[in-house]
XYZ file of C-alpha atoms in Angstrom:
570
model
C 63.796 196.853 129.491
C 60.433 198.294 130.215
C 58.880 195.055 131.344
C 61.457 192.291 132.812
C 61.324 190.243 135.492
C 62.870 190.132 138.752
C 62.492 188.017 142.255
C 63.622 190.126 145.507
C 64.560 188.814 148.522
C 64.736 190.331 151.690
C 66.836 188.295 154.633
C 66.322 190.993 157.945
C 68.371 190.372 160.214
C 71.684 189.628 157.595
C 71.668 185.928 158.379
C 75.903 186.231 158.925
C 75.627 183.634 155.182
C 74.052 185.522 152.224
C 76.265 185.008 149.519
C 76.723 181.636 150.735
C 72.779 181.251 150.868
C 72.352 182.577 147.212
C 74.885 181.092 145.694
C 73.774 178.120 147.046
C 70.445 178.676 145.236
C 71.809 179.402 142.188
C 73.155 175.829 142.130
C 69.546 174.478 143.187
C 67.814 176.456 140.197
C 70.893 174.389 137.820
C 73.349 177.059 137.531
C 76.671 174.273 137.982
C 79.143 177.065 140.098
C 81.840 175.088 138.044
C 81.446 175.719 135.082
C 81.099 179.407 135.595
C 82.810 182.659 136.537
C 80.611 184.280 139.565
C 81.770 187.605 141.058
C 80.685 190.262 143.065
C 81.479 193.190 141.953
C 81.449 196.776 143.674
C 77.605 198.236 142.093
C 75.957 200.606 145.400
C 72.091 201.194 144.885
C 70.374 203.981 145.685
C 67.231 206.044 145.397
C 67.410 209.877 146.494
C 63.970 210.416 145.218
C 62.912 207.950 147.609
C 65.700 208.218 150.588
C 67.048 204.787 150.007
C 70.515 203.243 149.365
C 72.849 200.535 150.652
C 76.383 199.044 149.398
C 76.460 196.348 148.199
C 77.394 194.524 144.641
C 76.202 193.228 140.892
C 77.044 189.831 140.861
C 78.247 188.873 137.804
C 77.893 185.390 136.066
C 80.537 185.019 133.102
C 80.651 188.802 132.603
C 76.591 189.106 132.789
C 74.790 190.624 135.518
C 72.742 188.252 137.028
C 71.344 189.831 140.352
C 72.093 192.885 142.402
C 72.896 192.529 146.178
C 72.416 195.171 148.700
C 73.158 195.779 152.429
C 70.219 198.390 153.083
C 71.286 200.792 155.142
C 68.443 202.924 154.898
C 64.716 203.792 153.208
C 63.042 206.607 153.893
C 65.471 208.442 155.124
C 65.312 207.079 157.779
C 68.590 204.262 159.239
C 67.588 200.955 159.114
C 67.830 198.932 162.110
C 68.772 196.052 161.437
C 70.049 196.361 158.035
C 67.684 193.922 155.462
C 69.813 192.344 152.860
C 68.334 193.210 149.449
C 68.635 190.324 146.798
C 67.035 191.041 143.344
C 67.375 188.295 140.877
C 67.131 188.709 137.022
C 65.283 186.396 136.112
C 65.149 186.784 132.398
C 69.243 186.863 131.901
C 69.473 183.776 135.040
C 66.828 181.795 132.474
C 69.252 182.710 129.287
C 71.430 180.437 130.649
C 69.637 177.901 132.259
C 68.239 177.603 128.302
C 71.445 178.496 126.559
C 70.288 181.388 125.183
C 72.308 184.186 123.270
C 69.473 187.002 123.643
C 66.539 187.567 125.859
C 63.690 187.422 123.232
C 65.136 183.777 122.414
C 63.663 182.362 125.988
C 61.543 179.325 125.896
C 58.781 180.730 128.220
C 55.843 177.884 127.900
C 57.178 175.101 125.820
C 55.350 176.761 122.438
C 55.764 180.776 122.433
C 59.070 183.060 122.603
C 59.853 185.695 124.878
C 59.699 188.035 121.693
C 56.108 186.807 120.785
C 54.855 187.866 124.035
C 56.803 190.669 124.957
C 58.868 192.540 122.087
C 55.647 194.050 120.905
C 54.658 195.943 123.816
C 58.563 196.470 125.059
C 58.320 198.363 121.968
C 55.284 200.096 122.364
C 56.339 201.330 125.006
C 59.065 202.509 124.360
C 57.568 204.197 121.733
C 55.332 206.118 124.409
C 58.223 206.600 126.697
C 60.260 208.568 124.602
C 57.929 210.151 122.179
C 54.338 210.425 122.745
C 54.564 210.830 125.931
C 52.587 214.326 127.028
C 54.495 216.672 129.425
C 52.094 218.741 130.625
C 49.824 215.857 131.024
C 52.661 214.337 133.045
C 53.022 217.244 134.553
C 49.502 217.339 136.071
C 49.338 213.610 137.547
C 52.153 214.349 139.106
C 51.185 216.890 141.393
C 48.080 215.519 141.747
C 49.652 212.124 143.217
C 51.837 214.857 145.238
C 49.002 216.319 146.808
C 47.212 212.819 147.068
C 50.014 211.595 148.917
C 49.593 214.625 151.165
C 46.582 214.320 152.186
C 47.050 209.997 152.969
C 49.800 211.010 155.048
C 47.527 213.586 156.954
C 44.905 211.162 157.385
C 47.685 208.482 158.796
C 46.969 206.322 155.600
C 50.748 204.889 155.548
C 50.197 201.969 152.367
C 48.020 204.908 150.382
C 50.574 207.381 151.010
C 53.766 204.921 149.749
C 51.685 204.066 146.865
C 51.251 207.361 145.672
C 54.993 208.511 146.630
C 55.600 205.556 144.368
C 53.803 206.884 141.072
C 55.265 210.753 141.712
C 58.898 208.736 140.861
C 57.429 206.688 137.865
C 56.015 209.728 136.459
C 58.932 211.375 136.994
C 61.187 208.822 135.350
C 58.464 208.875 132.054
C 58.645 213.421 132.564
C 63.068 212.655 131.845
C 62.672 210.165 129.215
C 60.897 212.711 127.314
C 64.297 214.934 128.521
C 61.952 217.962 130.518
C 63.849 218.122 133.285
C 66.613 220.855 134.106
C 69.110 219.764 136.475
C 67.175 222.556 139.015
C 63.700 220.856 138.778
C 65.524 216.933 139.235
C 66.791 218.347 142.594
C 63.607 219.902 143.485
C 61.824 216.789 142.148
C 63.751 214.980 144.344
C 63.553 216.921 147.589
C 60.136 216.704 147.056
C 59.688 212.741 146.647
C 62.165 212.222 149.561
C 60.196 214.540 152.134
C 57.068 212.734 151.488
C 59.020 209.214 151.545
C 60.626 210.491 155.400
C 57.005 210.961 156.624
C 55.832 208.056 155.209
C 58.160 206.059 156.947
C 57.757 208.086 160.063
C 54.140 207.244 160.210
C 54.611 203.394 159.258
C 56.915 203.146 162.443
C 54.955 205.129 164.560
C 51.991 202.260 163.587
C 54.046 199.722 164.218
C 55.508 201.580 167.471
C 51.452 201.620 168.552
C 51.026 197.839 168.270
C 54.246 196.823 169.752
C 55.919 195.654 167.160
C 53.843 192.210 166.833
C 55.985 190.472 164.531
C 59.267 191.021 165.847
C 60.964 188.123 167.754
C 63.094 189.444 170.150
C 65.100 186.138 170.529
C 66.252 186.484 166.532
C 69.755 188.095 166.638
C 70.683 186.753 163.449
C 74.791 186.560 162.001
C 74.888 183.187 164.124
C 77.746 181.685 162.126
C 80.547 182.989 163.575
C 79.112 181.454 166.794
C 78.064 177.806 165.081
C 81.617 177.275 163.935
C 84.455 176.851 165.583
C 87.197 179.815 164.901
C 90.177 177.416 166.015
C 90.643 179.808 169.610
C 92.705 178.033 172.590
C 91.485 178.702 175.806
C 93.779 176.135 177.332
C 96.620 177.942 179.425
C 99.538 178.117 177.194
C 103.154 178.243 177.785
C 104.913 181.744 178.468
C 106.310 183.031 175.302
C 110.132 183.716 175.338
C 112.401 184.548 172.014
C 109.959 186.685 169.294
C 107.681 185.114 167.193
C 105.958 186.337 164.339
C 102.485 188.001 164.168
C 99.406 187.225 161.670
C 96.320 189.002 160.690
C 94.040 188.463 158.757
C 90.647 190.599 158.255
C 88.494 188.234 156.067
C 85.131 190.191 154.558
C 82.818 189.682 151.817
C 84.245 190.898 148.660
C 85.679 194.510 148.913
C 86.064 197.217 146.517
C 89.291 197.596 144.598
C 90.283 200.847 145.891
C 89.193 199.661 149.729
C 91.782 196.765 148.955
C 94.631 199.517 148.665
C 93.207 202.140 151.061
C 93.026 199.018 153.822
C 96.662 197.735 152.516
C 97.907 201.479 152.952
C 96.462 202.303 156.231
C 96.922 199.141 158.220
C 100.727 199.358 157.230
C 101.110 202.613 158.956
C 98.507 202.192 161.904
C 100.074 199.382 162.207
C 103.824 200.682 162.633
C 102.646 203.435 165.003
C 101.102 201.277 166.997
C 103.742 198.968 167.272
C 106.109 201.574 168.281
C 103.556 203.241 170.671
C 103.307 199.982 172.798
C 107.340 199.487 172.356
C 107.316 196.412 170.816
C 110.196 195.736 168.980
C 110.548 193.727 165.532
C 112.363 192.697 162.421
C 109.804 193.217 159.475
C 106.532 194.152 158.703
C 104.319 193.357 155.258
C 100.465 194.381 154.337
C 98.706 192.827 151.614
C 95.887 191.511 150.516
C 93.310 191.002 148.071
C 89.593 191.376 147.712
C 88.167 189.157 150.603
C 91.482 189.198 152.938
C 93.502 191.931 154.358
C 96.955 190.278 155.618
C 99.278 192.264 158.103
C 102.753 189.779 159.282
C 105.355 191.009 161.791
C 108.743 189.172 162.162
C 110.738 188.922 165.068
C 108.168 190.425 167.069
C 109.328 190.781 170.785
C 107.525 188.228 173.588
C 106.930 191.508 175.662
C 107.599 195.433 175.940
C 110.668 197.106 175.887
C 110.704 198.412 180.256
C 109.908 201.778 180.163
C 111.354 204.685 182.848
C 109.057 207.108 184.006
C 110.571 210.551 185.138
C 107.906 213.041 186.942
C 108.997 216.560 188.001
C 107.780 217.708 191.284
C 107.444 220.411 193.500
C 110.360 223.037 193.976
C 113.525 221.725 196.119
C 112.999 224.610 198.668
C 109.295 223.513 199.186
C 110.441 220.071 198.979
C 112.846 220.479 202.064
C 112.669 222.447 204.520
C 115.836 224.159 206.628
C 117.064 220.783 208.488
C 116.350 218.894 205.043
C 113.967 216.779 205.996
C 110.795 216.042 203.892
C 107.642 218.119 203.633
C 104.328 217.136 203.014
C 104.360 218.237 199.866
C 107.376 216.381 199.057
C 105.646 213.393 200.838
C 102.649 213.802 198.537
C 104.075 213.554 195.682
C 106.207 210.498 196.401
C 103.190 209.094 197.893
C 100.899 209.868 194.826
C 103.961 208.606 192.408
C 104.188 205.208 194.434
C 107.937 205.696 195.716
C 109.197 205.919 198.700
C 109.812 209.123 199.780
C 114.028 209.170 199.874
C 114.103 207.563 196.550
C 113.078 210.909 195.586
C 116.142 212.682 193.066
C 116.973 215.901 193.135
C 117.486 218.030 190.017
C 118.003 221.582 188.497
C 116.318 222.274 191.647
C 113.553 219.942 191.876
C 112.574 216.475 192.676
C 111.741 213.906 190.959
C 110.436 210.413 190.878
C 111.779 207.876 188.682
C 110.205 204.692 188.660
C 111.143 201.502 185.936
C 108.131 199.970 184.427
C 107.851 196.403 183.549
C 106.691 195.555 180.026
C 103.970 193.731 179.660
C 103.806 190.204 177.531
C 103.125 190.938 174.306
C 100.483 188.181 174.107
C 98.512 190.322 176.169
C 99.206 193.629 174.273
C 98.362 192.253 170.811
C 94.260 191.858 171.629
C 94.093 195.803 172.205
C 96.183 196.686 169.964
C 94.040 194.871 167.507
C 91.330 196.166 168.113
C 92.637 199.773 168.485
C 93.994 198.971 164.520
C 90.626 197.628 163.190
C 88.725 200.492 165.179
C 90.705 203.304 163.611
C 90.657 202.381 160.215
C 89.208 205.165 157.692
C 87.009 204.386 154.971
C 85.520 206.274 151.902
C 82.263 204.677 152.673
C 81.005 202.161 155.207
C 77.917 200.008 156.121
C 76.246 198.087 159.208
C 75.338 194.727 158.705
C 74.666 193.607 162.411
C 73.703 194.100 166.035
C 77.565 195.454 166.724
C 76.853 198.169 164.494
C 80.374 198.266 163.402
C 81.243 200.290 160.115
C 83.331 198.487 157.368
C 83.533 198.775 153.768
C 81.540 195.748 153.713
C 80.463 192.288 156.181
C 83.746 191.249 158.494
C 83.047 187.626 158.299
C 86.139 186.214 159.980
C 89.367 186.782 161.543
C 92.818 185.040 162.178
C 94.923 186.465 164.814
C 97.941 184.317 165.579
C 101.571 185.147 167.788
C 103.338 182.228 166.810
C 101.332 179.267 167.396
C 99.149 181.092 169.621
C 95.650 183.004 169.184
C 95.387 186.342 169.839
C 91.774 186.244 171.589
C 89.450 189.805 170.659
C 86.490 190.010 169.512
C 85.612 193.011 166.819
C 82.477 193.374 164.913
C 80.696 190.340 166.664
C 83.189 188.387 165.149
C 86.290 186.279 167.175
C 89.268 185.861 165.869
C 90.538 182.115 166.020
C 93.298 180.217 163.369
C 90.305 179.337 160.453
C 90.732 180.919 157.561
C 88.119 180.931 154.665
C 88.929 179.332 151.121
C 88.495 181.375 148.108
C 84.429 181.049 146.238
C 86.649 178.678 143.516
C 87.424 176.433 146.373
C 83.645 176.630 147.158
C 81.943 175.993 144.275
C 84.296 172.864 143.563
C 83.243 171.470 147.086
C 80.670 169.356 148.309
C 78.901 171.912 150.945
C 75.359 171.957 152.044
C 73.261 175.225 151.540
C 75.248 178.341 153.128
C 78.466 176.433 154.061
C 82.051 177.309 153.009
C 85.211 175.648 152.725
C 87.603 176.856 155.341
C 91.251 175.725 156.621
C 93.347 176.116 159.529
C 96.269 178.087 160.004
C 99.418 176.719 162.391
C 100.933 179.793 162.597
C 101.861 182.993 161.644
C 104.938 181.589 159.488
C 102.788 178.911 158.271
C 100.150 181.749 157.034
C 100.920 182.576 153.244
C 102.272 178.727 152.415
C 98.407 177.725 153.337
C 96.924 180.154 151.338
C 98.691 179.542 148.442
C 97.592 176.090 148.720
C 94.078 177.197 148.407
C 94.927 178.514 145.458
C 94.831 182.392 146.524
C 97.733 184.426 145.434
C 97.215 186.890 148.322
C 100.272 189.298 147.244
C 98.637 192.419 145.692
C 102.017 193.125 143.983
C 102.777 189.321 143.022
C 98.757 188.854 141.538
C 99.016 192.144 139.620
C 102.188 191.219 137.889
C 100.810 187.462 137.492
C 98.043 189.619 135.706
C 100.176 191.573 133.333
C 101.824 188.415 132.387
C 98.874 186.349 131.739
C 97.314 189.108 129.993
C 100.145 190.125 127.417
C 100.602 186.442 127.171
C 96.945 185.506 125.849
C 96.718 188.469 123.770
C 100.362 187.807 121.491
C 98.448 184.718 120.815
C 96.567 186.272 118.766
C 99.456 188.830 117.619
C 98.275 191.580 119.640
C 99.141 193.467 122.761
C 96.800 195.673 125.365
C 96.878 198.647 125.796
C 98.830 200.600 129.376
C 95.844 200.896 131.813
C 97.692 201.152 134.901
C 94.096 202.064 136.509
C 92.609 198.884 134.540
C 95.162 196.637 135.776
C 94.652 197.638 139.294
C 90.927 196.939 139.411
C 90.992 193.911 137.983
C 93.933 192.465 140.106
C 91.309 193.487 143.369
C 88.590 191.671 141.790
C 90.270 188.097 141.920
C 92.416 186.249 143.930
C 93.892 183.662 141.648
C 94.199 185.589 138.183
C 93.043 183.319 134.538
C 93.625 185.046 131.778
C 91.452 184.277 128.581
C 90.638 184.826 125.146
C 87.425 186.372 123.718
C 86.506 187.009 120.225
C 83.250 188.871 118.898
C 82.423 189.664 115.426
C 84.894 191.263 112.725
C 81.734 193.431 111.742
C 81.427 195.591 115.370
C 84.747 197.032 114.704
C 82.926 199.211 112.787
C 82.031 201.166 115.158
C 84.734 203.866 116.663
C 87.159 202.588 118.776
C 86.314 204.278 122.271
C 83.367 202.638 122.134
C 84.679 199.524 122.036
C 87.404 199.977 124.513
C 85.319 201.853 126.395
C 82.454 199.063 126.804
C 85.134 196.563 127.272
C 87.305 198.688 130.113
C 84.308 200.091 131.995
C 81.514 198.089 131.965
C 83.255 194.333 131.776
C 87.039 195.573 133.058
C 88.602 193.176 129.648
C 91.349 194.393 127.831
C 91.142 195.148 124.278
C 93.347 193.852 121.948
C 95.631 196.240 119.711
C 97.903 195.602 116.755
C 99.552 198.264 114.686
C 96.963 200.439 116.547
C 94.094 198.764 115.409
C 91.342 196.787 117.247
C 91.372 192.841 116.427
C 88.208 191.587 117.086
C 89.650 190.215 120.776
C 89.665 191.067 123.960
C 91.209 189.385 126.754
C 89.338 188.483 130.380
C 90.464 187.280 133.612
C 88.281 185.233 135.846
C 88.826 184.147 139.022
C 89.439 180.461 139.072
C 92.851 178.588 139.531
C 91.682 176.586 136.740
C 88.576 176.936 135.430
C 87.263 173.637 134.694
C 85.075 174.946 131.259
C 86.640 178.251 129.862
C 84.876 177.564 126.762
C 81.640 177.998 128.562
C 82.779 181.271 130.575
C 84.840 182.943 127.426
C 80.851 182.523 125.553
C 79.442 183.977 127.788
C 82.145 186.934 128.175
C 81.520 187.122 124.408
C 77.664 187.571 124.836
C 77.710 190.167 127.018
C 80.247 192.133 124.204
C 77.937 191.258 121.429
């Protein structure tokens, strides 16, 4: 739409719980989270023309995007420090739900007039102008004028007017693009020009703030205080030495990972952890790695209580240099022995050389695991990473908690400004049903490494990816069969849906049969690409149904959620 209403919020620095604050705000304006399926689905925002980009999500309310949620990494081609959290509420769509309307035009604006009465004619007129009337030559002249004015303002150090003229160029470019006159080559040229000016404006603004000595900066405000304020279950008291093999559990908890990062993370952790344990000379019985969109989990069984002892051999000088004609050690032999920390009379002779041989006792596993965990997490490689707090660590989405246990002992370490502990976070649907203060979230304790899977299952989370995938496939097939249909074999869609939820609940949605007059590829494309729905077929023909998978153990109001799903399709 040409004209729509948004409410933009900037949180800077990241407070550590922006998603929870946002979800609390929805509840405050009347959107009951127990009545809806609210989801954070990967959607990264960027403006190449302005040199601005960030990673985040579009927020779905029963399948409808209602908010853009972005951790901004750069603006004006400058790296942001601290990172800004931008939350852009789509007010029109939110009001549709609050007023129980099926389309935006039916919104009651003031008790007397509908949205259509006030905005529909202007919307139509703007569309006519954008796509039919806007004069290409005059627009090009305007663009050149705005570009020149921006340059003039930059030269005089006028930051805000310069910024305004860059934005006017961007709007004029959009009009030219709507008229279909921008070639691929011209697009790159336009973007480069605007990006360069946006960078110069940003640099000018920073220089202005530096000269003013950043008067608005609060040096005591560091953000990300949630972990410091909450008990992680860490143990500081002395614990008894571990003398028998124990299980090891590592849960890396974050805000919603993109589906491909769930798979990539599982693969990397499994391979890298096995390598690190081998290099550390820690023997174990079994290794299992799995995960969901909010947690990557490694579980090692029978992990030895200490490293294997190591025999270290070093070759020294040749025999004829190590001993004189009387068989006494030379200074070369003595120096070598001293350097290796062994007595000279303990040197061994083999193959005309002297050797030092030392048996190095293995360290306790509880001492090795903290550095091993840090190395493991630091060594992960991702297609896209972001920063979110003062640690400047890169991860696909903000890391919020770590559970690390060897037996029943916490493995203490810090990574990305998060302290490991024995407390995990509940899934979103548990938060929704709980009575929580604004910005808070539900947690659960993990007593030991081996009790983790029972504890997380009690929260309703199907943490095992293979089990969750099978559950999605089975549930989708059963729901489709309830109307005499089937769903096409689509492993990619099944994988994506599997990694969008922590607990799958399949729901049947319907739409009017008149829409079946549209080409089937169009309908299927909308369902799969935009909504991640499974189309329902019978004898190769589309039925007026689809299957959607909610993130819930058991929705309290599935009819409300399904109505929302169907409304998006219409």
